[in-house]
Coordinates of C-alpha atoms in Angstrom, one line a residue:
X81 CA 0.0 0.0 0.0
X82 CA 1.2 3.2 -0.8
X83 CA 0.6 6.7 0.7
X84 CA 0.9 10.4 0.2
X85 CA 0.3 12.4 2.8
X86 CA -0.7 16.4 1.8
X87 CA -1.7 18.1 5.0
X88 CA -2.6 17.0 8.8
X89 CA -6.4 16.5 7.5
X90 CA -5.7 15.1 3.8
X91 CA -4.4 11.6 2.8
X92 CA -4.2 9.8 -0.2
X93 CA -3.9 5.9 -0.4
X94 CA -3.0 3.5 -2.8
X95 CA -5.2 0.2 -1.9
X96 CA -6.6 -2.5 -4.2
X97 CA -5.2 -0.8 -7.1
X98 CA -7.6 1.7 -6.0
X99 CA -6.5 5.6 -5.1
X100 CA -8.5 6.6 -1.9
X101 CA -9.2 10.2 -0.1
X102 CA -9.1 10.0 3.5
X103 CA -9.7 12.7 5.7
X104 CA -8.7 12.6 9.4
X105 CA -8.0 9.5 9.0
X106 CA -11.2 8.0 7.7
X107 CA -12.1 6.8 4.5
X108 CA -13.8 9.9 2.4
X109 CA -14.3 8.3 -1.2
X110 CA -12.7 6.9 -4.1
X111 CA -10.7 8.9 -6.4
X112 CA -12.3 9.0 -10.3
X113 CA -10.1 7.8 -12.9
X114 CA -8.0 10.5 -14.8
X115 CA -9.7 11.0 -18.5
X116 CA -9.1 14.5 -19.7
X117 CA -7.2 14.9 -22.8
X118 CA -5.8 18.4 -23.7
X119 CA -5.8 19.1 -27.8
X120 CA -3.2 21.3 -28.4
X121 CA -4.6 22.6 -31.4
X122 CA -7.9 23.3 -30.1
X123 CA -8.0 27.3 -28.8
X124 CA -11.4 26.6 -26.8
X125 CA -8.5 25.3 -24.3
X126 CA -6.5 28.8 -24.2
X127 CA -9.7 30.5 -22.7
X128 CA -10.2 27.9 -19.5
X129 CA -10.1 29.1 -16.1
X130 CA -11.2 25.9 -14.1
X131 CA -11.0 22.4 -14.2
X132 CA -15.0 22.1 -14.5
X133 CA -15.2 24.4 -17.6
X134 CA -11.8 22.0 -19.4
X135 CA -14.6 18.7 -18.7
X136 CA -16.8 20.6 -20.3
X137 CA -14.4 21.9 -23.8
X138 CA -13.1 18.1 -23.5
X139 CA -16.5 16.4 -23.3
X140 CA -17.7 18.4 -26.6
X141 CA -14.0 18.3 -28.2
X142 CA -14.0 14.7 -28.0
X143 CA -18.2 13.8 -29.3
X144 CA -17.5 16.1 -32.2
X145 CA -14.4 15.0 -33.0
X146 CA -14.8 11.3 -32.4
X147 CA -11.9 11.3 -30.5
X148 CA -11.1 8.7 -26.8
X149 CA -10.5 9.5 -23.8
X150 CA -10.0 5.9 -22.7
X151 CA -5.8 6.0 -22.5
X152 CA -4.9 3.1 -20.2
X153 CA -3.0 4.0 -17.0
X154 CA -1.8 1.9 -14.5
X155 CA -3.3 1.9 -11.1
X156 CA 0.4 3.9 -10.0
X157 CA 0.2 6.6 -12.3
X158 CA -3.0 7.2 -11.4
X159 CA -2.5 7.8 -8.2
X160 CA 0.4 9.8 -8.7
X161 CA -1.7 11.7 -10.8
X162 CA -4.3 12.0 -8.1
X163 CA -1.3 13.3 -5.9
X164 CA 0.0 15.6 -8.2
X165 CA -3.7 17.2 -8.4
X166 CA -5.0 17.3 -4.8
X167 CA -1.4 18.6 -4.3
X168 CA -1.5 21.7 -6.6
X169 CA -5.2 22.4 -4.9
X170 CA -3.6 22.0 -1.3
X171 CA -0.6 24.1 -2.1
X172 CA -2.8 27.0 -3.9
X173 CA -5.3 27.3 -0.4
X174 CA -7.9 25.1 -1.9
X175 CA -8.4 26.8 -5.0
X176 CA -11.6 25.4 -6.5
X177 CA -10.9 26.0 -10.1
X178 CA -7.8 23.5 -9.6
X179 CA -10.1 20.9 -9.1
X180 CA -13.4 19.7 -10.5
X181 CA -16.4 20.9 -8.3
X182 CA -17.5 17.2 -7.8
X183 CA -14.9 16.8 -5.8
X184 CA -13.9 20.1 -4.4
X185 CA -17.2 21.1 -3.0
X186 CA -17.7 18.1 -0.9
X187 CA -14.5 17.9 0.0
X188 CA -14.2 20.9 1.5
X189 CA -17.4 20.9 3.2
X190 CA -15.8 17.4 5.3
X191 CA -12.5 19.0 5.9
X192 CA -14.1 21.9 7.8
X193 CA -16.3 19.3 9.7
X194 CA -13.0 17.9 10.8
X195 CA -11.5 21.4 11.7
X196 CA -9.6 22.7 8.7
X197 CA -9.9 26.7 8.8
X198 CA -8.7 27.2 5.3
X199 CA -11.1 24.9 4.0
X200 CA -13.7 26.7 6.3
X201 CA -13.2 29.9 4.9
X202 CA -12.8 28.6 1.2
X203 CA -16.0 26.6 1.7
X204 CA -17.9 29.8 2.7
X205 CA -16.4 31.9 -0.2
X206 CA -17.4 29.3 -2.1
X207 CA -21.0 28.5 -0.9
X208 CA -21.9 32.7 -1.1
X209 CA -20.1 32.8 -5.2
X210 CA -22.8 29.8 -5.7
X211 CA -25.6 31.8 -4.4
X212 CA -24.4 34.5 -6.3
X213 CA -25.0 33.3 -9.5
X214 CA -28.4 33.3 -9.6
X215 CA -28.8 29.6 -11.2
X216 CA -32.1 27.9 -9.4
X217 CA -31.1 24.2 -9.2
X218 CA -27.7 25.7 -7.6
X219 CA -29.3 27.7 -5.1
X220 CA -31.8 24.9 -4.2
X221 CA -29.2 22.4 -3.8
X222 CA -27.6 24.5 -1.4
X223 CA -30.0 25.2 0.5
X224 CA -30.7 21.2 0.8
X225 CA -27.7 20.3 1.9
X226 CA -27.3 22.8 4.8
X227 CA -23.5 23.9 4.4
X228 CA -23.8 27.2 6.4
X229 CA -24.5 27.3 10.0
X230 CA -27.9 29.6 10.8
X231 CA -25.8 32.5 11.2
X232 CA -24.0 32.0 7.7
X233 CA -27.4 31.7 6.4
X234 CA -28.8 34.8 7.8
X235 CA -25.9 36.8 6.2
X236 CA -27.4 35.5 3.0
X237 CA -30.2 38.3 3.4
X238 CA -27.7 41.4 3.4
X239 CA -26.2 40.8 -0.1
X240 CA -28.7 42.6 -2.4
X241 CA -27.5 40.2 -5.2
X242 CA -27.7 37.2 -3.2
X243 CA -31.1 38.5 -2.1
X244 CA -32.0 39.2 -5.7
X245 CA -31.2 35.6 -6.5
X246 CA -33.2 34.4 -3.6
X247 CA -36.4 36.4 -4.9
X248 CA -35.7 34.9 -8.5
X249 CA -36.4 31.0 -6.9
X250 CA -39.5 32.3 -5.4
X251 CA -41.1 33.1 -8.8
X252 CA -40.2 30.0 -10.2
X253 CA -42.7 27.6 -11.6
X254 CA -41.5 24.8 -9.5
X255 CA -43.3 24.3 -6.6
X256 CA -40.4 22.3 -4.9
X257 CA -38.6 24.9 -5.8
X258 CA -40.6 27.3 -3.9
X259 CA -41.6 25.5 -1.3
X260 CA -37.9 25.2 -0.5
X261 CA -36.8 28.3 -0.5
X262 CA -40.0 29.7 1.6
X263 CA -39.1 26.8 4.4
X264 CA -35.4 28.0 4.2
X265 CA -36.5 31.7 4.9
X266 CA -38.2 31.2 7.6
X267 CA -35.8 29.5 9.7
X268 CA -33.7 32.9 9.9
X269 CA -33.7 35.3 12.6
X270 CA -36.5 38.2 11.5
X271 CA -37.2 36.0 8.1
X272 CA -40.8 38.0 8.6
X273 CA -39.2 41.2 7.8
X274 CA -37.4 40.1 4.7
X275 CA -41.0 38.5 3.8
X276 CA -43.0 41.4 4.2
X277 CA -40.5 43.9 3.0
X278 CA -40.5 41.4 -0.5
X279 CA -44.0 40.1 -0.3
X280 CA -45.2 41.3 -3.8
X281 CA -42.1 39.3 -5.6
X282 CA -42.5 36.4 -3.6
X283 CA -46.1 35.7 -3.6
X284 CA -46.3 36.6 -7.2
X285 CA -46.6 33.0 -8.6
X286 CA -47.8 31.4 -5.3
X287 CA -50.9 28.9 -5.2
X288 CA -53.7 30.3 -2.8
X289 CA -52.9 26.9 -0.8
X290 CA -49.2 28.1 -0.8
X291 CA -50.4 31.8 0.4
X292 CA -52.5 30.9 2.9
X293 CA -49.4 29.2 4.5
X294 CA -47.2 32.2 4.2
X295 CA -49.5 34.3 5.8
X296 CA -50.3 31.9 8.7
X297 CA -46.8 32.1 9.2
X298 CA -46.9 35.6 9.3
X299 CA -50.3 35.5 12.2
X300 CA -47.9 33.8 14.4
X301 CA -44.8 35.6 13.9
X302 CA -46.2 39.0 14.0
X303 CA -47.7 40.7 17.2
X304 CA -51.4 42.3 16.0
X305 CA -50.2 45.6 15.2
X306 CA -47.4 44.3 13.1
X307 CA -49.3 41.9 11.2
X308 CA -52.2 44.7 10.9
X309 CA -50.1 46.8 9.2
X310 CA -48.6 43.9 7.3
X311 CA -52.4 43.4 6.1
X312 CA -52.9 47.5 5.2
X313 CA -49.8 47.9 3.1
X314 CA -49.3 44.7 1.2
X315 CA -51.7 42.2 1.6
X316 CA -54.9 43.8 0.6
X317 CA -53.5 45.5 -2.7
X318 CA -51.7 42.2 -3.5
X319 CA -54.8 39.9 -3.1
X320 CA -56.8 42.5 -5.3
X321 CA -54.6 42.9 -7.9
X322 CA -54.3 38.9 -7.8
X323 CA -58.2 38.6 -8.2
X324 CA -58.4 41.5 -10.9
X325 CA -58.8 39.1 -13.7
X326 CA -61.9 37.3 -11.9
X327 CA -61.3 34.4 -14.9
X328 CA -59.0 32.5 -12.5
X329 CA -60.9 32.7 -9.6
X330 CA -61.1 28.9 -8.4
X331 CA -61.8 27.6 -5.0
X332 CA -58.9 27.7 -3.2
X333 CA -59.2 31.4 -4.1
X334 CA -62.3 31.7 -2.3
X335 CA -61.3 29.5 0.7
X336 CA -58.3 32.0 1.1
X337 CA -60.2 34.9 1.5
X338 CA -62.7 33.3 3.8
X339 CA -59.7 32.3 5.7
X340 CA -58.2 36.1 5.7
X341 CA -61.7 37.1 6.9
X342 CA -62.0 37.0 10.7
X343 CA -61.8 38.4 13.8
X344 CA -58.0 37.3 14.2
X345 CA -57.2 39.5 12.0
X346 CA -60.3 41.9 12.1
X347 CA -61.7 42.7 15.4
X348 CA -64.9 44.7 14.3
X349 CA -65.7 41.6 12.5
X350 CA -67.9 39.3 15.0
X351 CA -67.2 35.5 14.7
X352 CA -70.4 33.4 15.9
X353 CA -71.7 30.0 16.9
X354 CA -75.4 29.8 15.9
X355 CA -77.2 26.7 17.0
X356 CA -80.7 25.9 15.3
X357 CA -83.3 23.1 16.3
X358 CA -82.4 20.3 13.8
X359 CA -86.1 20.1 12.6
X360 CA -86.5 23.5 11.6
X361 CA -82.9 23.6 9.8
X362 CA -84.5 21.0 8.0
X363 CA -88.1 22.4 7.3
X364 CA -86.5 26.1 6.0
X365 CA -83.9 24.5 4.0
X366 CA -86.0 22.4 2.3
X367 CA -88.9 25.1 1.6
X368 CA -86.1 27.0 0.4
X369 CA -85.0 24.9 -2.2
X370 CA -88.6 23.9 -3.0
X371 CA -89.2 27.3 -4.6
X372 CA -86.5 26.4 -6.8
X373 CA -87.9 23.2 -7.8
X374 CA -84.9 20.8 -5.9
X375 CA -85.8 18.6 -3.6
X376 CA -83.5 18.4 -0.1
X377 CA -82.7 15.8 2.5
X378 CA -80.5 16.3 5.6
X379 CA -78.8 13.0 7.1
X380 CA -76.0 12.2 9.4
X381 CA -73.0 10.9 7.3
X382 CA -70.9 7.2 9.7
X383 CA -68.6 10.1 10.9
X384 CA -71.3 11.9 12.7
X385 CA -71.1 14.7 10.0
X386 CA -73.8 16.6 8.1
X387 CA -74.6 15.0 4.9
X388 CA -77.0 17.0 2.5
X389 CA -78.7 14.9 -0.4
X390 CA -79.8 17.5 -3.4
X391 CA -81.8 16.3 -6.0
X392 CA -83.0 18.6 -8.6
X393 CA -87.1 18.1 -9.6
X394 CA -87.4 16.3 -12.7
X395 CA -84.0 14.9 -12.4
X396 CA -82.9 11.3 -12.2
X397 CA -79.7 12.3 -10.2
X398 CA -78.9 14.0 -7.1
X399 CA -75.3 15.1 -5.0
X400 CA -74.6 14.2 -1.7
X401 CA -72.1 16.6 0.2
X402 CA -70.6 16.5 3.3
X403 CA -69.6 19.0 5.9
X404 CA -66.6 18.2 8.3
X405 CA -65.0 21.7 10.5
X406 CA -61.8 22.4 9.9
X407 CA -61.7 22.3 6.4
X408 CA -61.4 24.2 3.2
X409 CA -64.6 23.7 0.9
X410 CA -63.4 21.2 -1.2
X411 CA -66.6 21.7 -4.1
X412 CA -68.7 24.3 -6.0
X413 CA -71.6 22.7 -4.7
X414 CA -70.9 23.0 -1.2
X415 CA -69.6 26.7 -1.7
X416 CA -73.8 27.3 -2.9
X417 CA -75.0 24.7 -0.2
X418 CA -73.4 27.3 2.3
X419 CA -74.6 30.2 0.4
X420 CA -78.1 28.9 0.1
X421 CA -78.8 28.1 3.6
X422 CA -77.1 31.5 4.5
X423 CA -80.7 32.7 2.6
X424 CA -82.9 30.1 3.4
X425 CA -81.9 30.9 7.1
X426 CA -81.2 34.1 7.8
X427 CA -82.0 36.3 4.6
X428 CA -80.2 39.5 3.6
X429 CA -78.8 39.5 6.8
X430 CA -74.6 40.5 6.0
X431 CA -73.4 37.1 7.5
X432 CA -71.1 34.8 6.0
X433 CA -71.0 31.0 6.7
X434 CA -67.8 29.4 7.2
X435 CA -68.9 25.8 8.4
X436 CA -71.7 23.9 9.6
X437 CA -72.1 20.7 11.3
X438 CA -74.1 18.3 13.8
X439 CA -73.9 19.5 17.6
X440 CA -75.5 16.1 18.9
X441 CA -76.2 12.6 17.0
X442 CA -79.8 11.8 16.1
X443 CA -81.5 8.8 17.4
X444 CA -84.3 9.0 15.2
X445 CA -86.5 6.0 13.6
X446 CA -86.4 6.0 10.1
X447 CA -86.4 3.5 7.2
X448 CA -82.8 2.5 6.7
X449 CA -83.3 2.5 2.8
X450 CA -84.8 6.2 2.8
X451 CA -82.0 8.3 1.9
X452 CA -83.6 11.2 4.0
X453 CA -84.6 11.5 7.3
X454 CA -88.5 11.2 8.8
X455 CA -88.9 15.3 10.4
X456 CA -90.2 12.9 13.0
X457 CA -87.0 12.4 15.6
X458 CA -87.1 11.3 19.2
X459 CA -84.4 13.7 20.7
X460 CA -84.3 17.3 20.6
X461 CA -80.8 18.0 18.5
X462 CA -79.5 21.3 17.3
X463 CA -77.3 22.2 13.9
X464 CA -74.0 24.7 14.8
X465 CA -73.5 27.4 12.5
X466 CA -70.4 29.2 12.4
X467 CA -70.8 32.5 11.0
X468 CA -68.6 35.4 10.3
X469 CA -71.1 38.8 10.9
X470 CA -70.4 41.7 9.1
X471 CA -71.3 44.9 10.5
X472 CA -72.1 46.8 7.1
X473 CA -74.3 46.8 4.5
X474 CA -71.0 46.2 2.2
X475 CA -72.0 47.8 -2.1
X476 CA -70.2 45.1 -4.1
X477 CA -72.1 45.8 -7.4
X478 CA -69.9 48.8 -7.7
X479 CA -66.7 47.1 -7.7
X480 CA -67.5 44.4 -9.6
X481 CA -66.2 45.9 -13.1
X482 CA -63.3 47.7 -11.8
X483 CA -61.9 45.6 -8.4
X484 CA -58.9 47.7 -8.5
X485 CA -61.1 50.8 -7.3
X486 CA -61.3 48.9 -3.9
X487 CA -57.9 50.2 -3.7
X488 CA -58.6 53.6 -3.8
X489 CA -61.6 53.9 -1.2
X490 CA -61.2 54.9 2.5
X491 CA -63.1 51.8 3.6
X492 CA -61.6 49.4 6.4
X493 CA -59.1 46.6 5.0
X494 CA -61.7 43.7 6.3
X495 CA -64.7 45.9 4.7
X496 CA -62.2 45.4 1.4
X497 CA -61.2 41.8 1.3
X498 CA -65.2 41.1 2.5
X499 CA -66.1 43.2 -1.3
X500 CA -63.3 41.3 -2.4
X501 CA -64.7 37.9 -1.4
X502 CA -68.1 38.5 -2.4
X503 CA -67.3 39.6 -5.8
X504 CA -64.9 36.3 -6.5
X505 CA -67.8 33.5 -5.1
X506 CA -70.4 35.4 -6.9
X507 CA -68.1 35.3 -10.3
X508 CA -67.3 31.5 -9.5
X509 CA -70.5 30.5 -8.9
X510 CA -72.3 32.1 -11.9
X511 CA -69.3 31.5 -14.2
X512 CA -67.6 28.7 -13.7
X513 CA -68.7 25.0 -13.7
X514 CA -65.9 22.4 -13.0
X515 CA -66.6 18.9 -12.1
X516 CA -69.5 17.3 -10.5
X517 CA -70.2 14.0 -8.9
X518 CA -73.7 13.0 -9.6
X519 CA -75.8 10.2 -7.3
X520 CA -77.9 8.1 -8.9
X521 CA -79.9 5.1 -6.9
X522 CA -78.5 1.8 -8.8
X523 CA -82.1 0.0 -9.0
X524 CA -83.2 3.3 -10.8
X525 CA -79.6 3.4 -13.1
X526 CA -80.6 -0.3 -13.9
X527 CA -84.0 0.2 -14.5
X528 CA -83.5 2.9 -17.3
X529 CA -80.4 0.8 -18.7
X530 CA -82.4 -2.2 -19.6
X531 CA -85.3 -0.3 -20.4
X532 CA -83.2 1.8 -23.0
X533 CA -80.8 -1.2 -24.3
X534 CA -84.4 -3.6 -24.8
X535 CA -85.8 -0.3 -27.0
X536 CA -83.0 -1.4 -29.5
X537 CA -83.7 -4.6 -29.4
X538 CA -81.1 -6.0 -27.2
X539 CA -81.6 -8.2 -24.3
X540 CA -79.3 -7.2 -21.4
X541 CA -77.8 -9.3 -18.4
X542 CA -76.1 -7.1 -15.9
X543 CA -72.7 -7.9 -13.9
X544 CA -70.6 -6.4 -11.6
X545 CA -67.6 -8.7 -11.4
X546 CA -64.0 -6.9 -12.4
X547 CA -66.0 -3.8 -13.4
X548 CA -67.8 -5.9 -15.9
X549 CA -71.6 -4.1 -15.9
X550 CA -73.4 -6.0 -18.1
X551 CA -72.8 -7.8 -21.6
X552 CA -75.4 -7.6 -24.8
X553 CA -77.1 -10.5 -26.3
X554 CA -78.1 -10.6 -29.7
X555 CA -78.7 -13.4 -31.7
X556 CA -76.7 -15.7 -29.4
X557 CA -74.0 -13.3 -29.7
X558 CA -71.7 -12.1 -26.2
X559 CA -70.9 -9.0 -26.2
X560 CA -69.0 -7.3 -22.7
X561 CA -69.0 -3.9 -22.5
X562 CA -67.1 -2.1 -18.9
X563 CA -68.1 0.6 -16.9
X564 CA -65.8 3.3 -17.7
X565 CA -66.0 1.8 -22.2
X566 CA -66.2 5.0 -24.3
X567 CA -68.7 3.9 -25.7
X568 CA -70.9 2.9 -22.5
X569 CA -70.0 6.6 -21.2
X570 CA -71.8 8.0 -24.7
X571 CA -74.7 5.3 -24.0
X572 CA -75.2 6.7 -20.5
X573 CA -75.2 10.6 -21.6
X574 CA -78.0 10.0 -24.0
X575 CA -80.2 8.2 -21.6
X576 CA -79.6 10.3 -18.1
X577 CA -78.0 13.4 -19.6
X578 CA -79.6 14.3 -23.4
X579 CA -80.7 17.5 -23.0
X580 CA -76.9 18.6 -21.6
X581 CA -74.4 18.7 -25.0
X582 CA -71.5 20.1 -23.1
X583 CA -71.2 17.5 -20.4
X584 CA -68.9 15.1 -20.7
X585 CA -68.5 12.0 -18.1
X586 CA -65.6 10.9 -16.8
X587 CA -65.9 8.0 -14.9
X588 CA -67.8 5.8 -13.1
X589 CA -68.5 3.9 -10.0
X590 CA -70.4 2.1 -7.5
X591 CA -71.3 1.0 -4.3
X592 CA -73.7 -1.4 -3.0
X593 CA -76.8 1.1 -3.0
X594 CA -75.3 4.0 -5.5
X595 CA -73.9 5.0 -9.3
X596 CA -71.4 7.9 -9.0
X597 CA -70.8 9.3 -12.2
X598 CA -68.2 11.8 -12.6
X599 CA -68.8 14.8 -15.0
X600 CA -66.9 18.2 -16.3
X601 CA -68.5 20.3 -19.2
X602 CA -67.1 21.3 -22.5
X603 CA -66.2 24.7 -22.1

């Protein structure tokens, strides 16, 4: 076995024809063979400053010019080689264009584990240059393996370029990306200030889901005044101009302004619990949607939640939605649930629903294949209702073509997000229909199945085994059609759907007492 030793920290070892790196005495890796070819006659080479940017000139010298870089050395002159390198990089303080950044980076970083503080001050030099250069996968990469101590990190924030650089991952498209660098933020010492001071650059291609996080952060960090003011100079002309073209407005839009909404960050807005005898809920709701010719049920879902069964009149189909606390709503249909029994309730009173659920489990006789309950109950039970109340009569209608005017008024920030809120539901609802999951009894689904194939003249034998539905006899002839066919999916649209030409189902399934068939429409 032979040895070279280069410094108290750096050894290099010839072993099973092998050259090793050890540092401090312990194994650090194996050394890669020695391949690079310099071409004379090729000027590319004149012009190279590092070992990393020579790979790169011999890499494309060598495809282009069909040219090997597979000259045979024995396992001695490579490691004298090896010596000869690490040597030159020792001798010149670590100098990282000496050696190729593969090696030199994660070298470094173990020799200042182990106490080295050249290699420690190289390191550093080094990490900052990398954040310098603005390249995202660098600076992520970085940040991931945790090279600088908290303080190191901090120091980060106080070079505009660096800070620049920092800003620049934010608006990436990558939501790792993102998320990393928001996660790597707020582990430094005031990471709130550099936040709100750049809150317009970094939110700017944040999800809803990913800006309700940031500014939950930013609840707990700030004291009320702080965060108040937080809310008057940034937040409220960010969200506006983020809503301004209402075509984008989606749910998680509408779940984070509900969620901005509150007396935690409003105090003149009133947050209430509003409890309601369980019959009654029942009777208004139902008259309320009786005017508008749909038929609704209430019932207790296994997990002691609210379960609402909507069936349009005339309709074959219904939805069932369900209402748990401490969630966003998760469906257009539950955003007008909560808006319709805000009406059928409590009228033009300016209250806004956040969530609703059961207060005490019924133990009411009913017939266990009724999909609704009897009114007809044996314990008195009540509904919560938790309710945001407003405290003015709030004009949206005069916003609603020009949302950035909400900037200019003198009304209160939560009288502004409130417009704001209004006008983005109201645009969703009326505008915007995404995907629905429609309910549809399978005796019923059957019924109009058979009824429709034996029209055609086909005689029909249903199955549910692998997904198989049913197969089509005629004239002694098998034929198997599954659930989610395209064809079947065209067969059901013209016999439960007609009259709709821009629906399109998706999929479908079933349980023991239900079809579920998926739908979006054709925009």
């Amino acid at each position: 076995m032979k040895n070279f030793i280069l410094n108290e920290f750096l050894e290099l070892k010839l072993e099973n024809q092998k050259t090793n790196i050890y540092v401090d005495g312990e194994l650090f890796m194996q050394c890669k063979k020695l391949i690079l070819n310099i071409y004379p006659w090729n000027e590319e080479f004149d012009k190279i400053k590092s070992i990393d940017a020579a790979a790169l000139v011999n890499d494309k010298f060598s495809q282009e010019n069909g040219s090997t870089t597979n000259h045979l050395l024995s396992p001695e002159e490579e490691f004298k080689g090896h010596c000869s390198n690490l040597q030159v990089w020792v001798e010149n303080d670590y100098n990282t264009n000496l050696l190729h950044s593969n090696l030199a980076f994660p070298l470094l970083k173990r020799l200042t584990e182990v106490g080295d503080q050249q290699a420690r001050r190289v390191f550093k030099d080094e990490v900052f240059k990398r954040f310098s250069t603005g390249e995202e996968t660098a600076i992520v990469s970085l940040i991931e393996s945790d090279y600088l101590s908290r303080d190191e990190n901090e120091y980060l924030l106080e070079d505009p370029k660096i800070t620049q650089n920092l800003l620049t991952v934010f608006k990436s498209e990558n939501f790792h990306y993102r998320n990393t660098i928001l996660n790597f933020v707020k582990k430094l010492g005031n990471s709130h200030n550099f936040i709100i001071r750049n809150f317009s650059e970094i939110a700017v291609n944040f999800s809803t889901r990913e800006l309700s996080t940031l500014l939950n952060y930013l609840r707990v960090d700030l004291n009320f005044q702080e965060y108040n003011t937080f809310l008057e100079n940034n937040l409220i002309s960010f969200l506006i101009k983020k809503y301004k073209d209402l075509s984008s407005a989606n749910l998680d839009g509408i779940n984070l302004l509900l969620d901005v909404i509150g007396e935690k960050n409003f105090p003149n807005i009133k947050f209430e619990e509003r409890r309601i005898d369980y019959g009654l809920f029942n009777y208004e709701v139902k008259e309320f949607y009786k005017r508008k010719n749909i038929n609704f049920g209430l019932k207790e879902d296994p997990n002691g939640n609210l379960a609402f069964r909507i069936r349009p009149f005339n309709k074959l189909y219904s939805y069932e939605l369900h209402f748990m606390l401490g969630r966003w709503i998760t469906s257009k249909e539950e955003l007008q649930l909560l808006y319709n029994i805000k009406n059928a309730l409590f009228g033009n009173e300016e209250i806004i629903i956040k969530k609703i659920k059961l207060n005490v489990f019924i133990h009411q006789e009913y017939d266990e294949d009724d999909d609704f309950y009897d009114e007809e109950f044996k314990n008195k039970n009540e509904i919560q209702i938790f309710v945001l109340k407003l405290n003015h009569d709030l004009n949206v209608e005069k916003f609603e073509k020009n949302i950035e005017l909400l900037l200019q008024t003198s009304m209160e920030m939560s009288e502004k997000i409130i417009i704001l809120y209004k006008i983005v539901r109201n645009y969703y609802l009326s505008k915007i229909r995404d995907t629905e999951t429609r309910i549809i009894e399978k005796d019923l689904f059957f019924y109009k199945l058979v009824d429709y194939y034996k029209k055609h003249g086909y005689d029909v034998i249903l199955e549910f085994n692998y997904l198989r539905i049913f197969k089509i006899r005629e004239k002694n002839k098998n034929f198997y059609i599954y659930f989610n066919n395209s064809e079947m999916l065209i067969e059901i649209k013209k016999i439960f759907f007609s009259s709709e030409t821009d629906l399109l189902i998706q999929r479908i399934h079933h349980n023991n007492n239900n079809i579920f068939i998926t739908v979006n429409f054709d925009s």
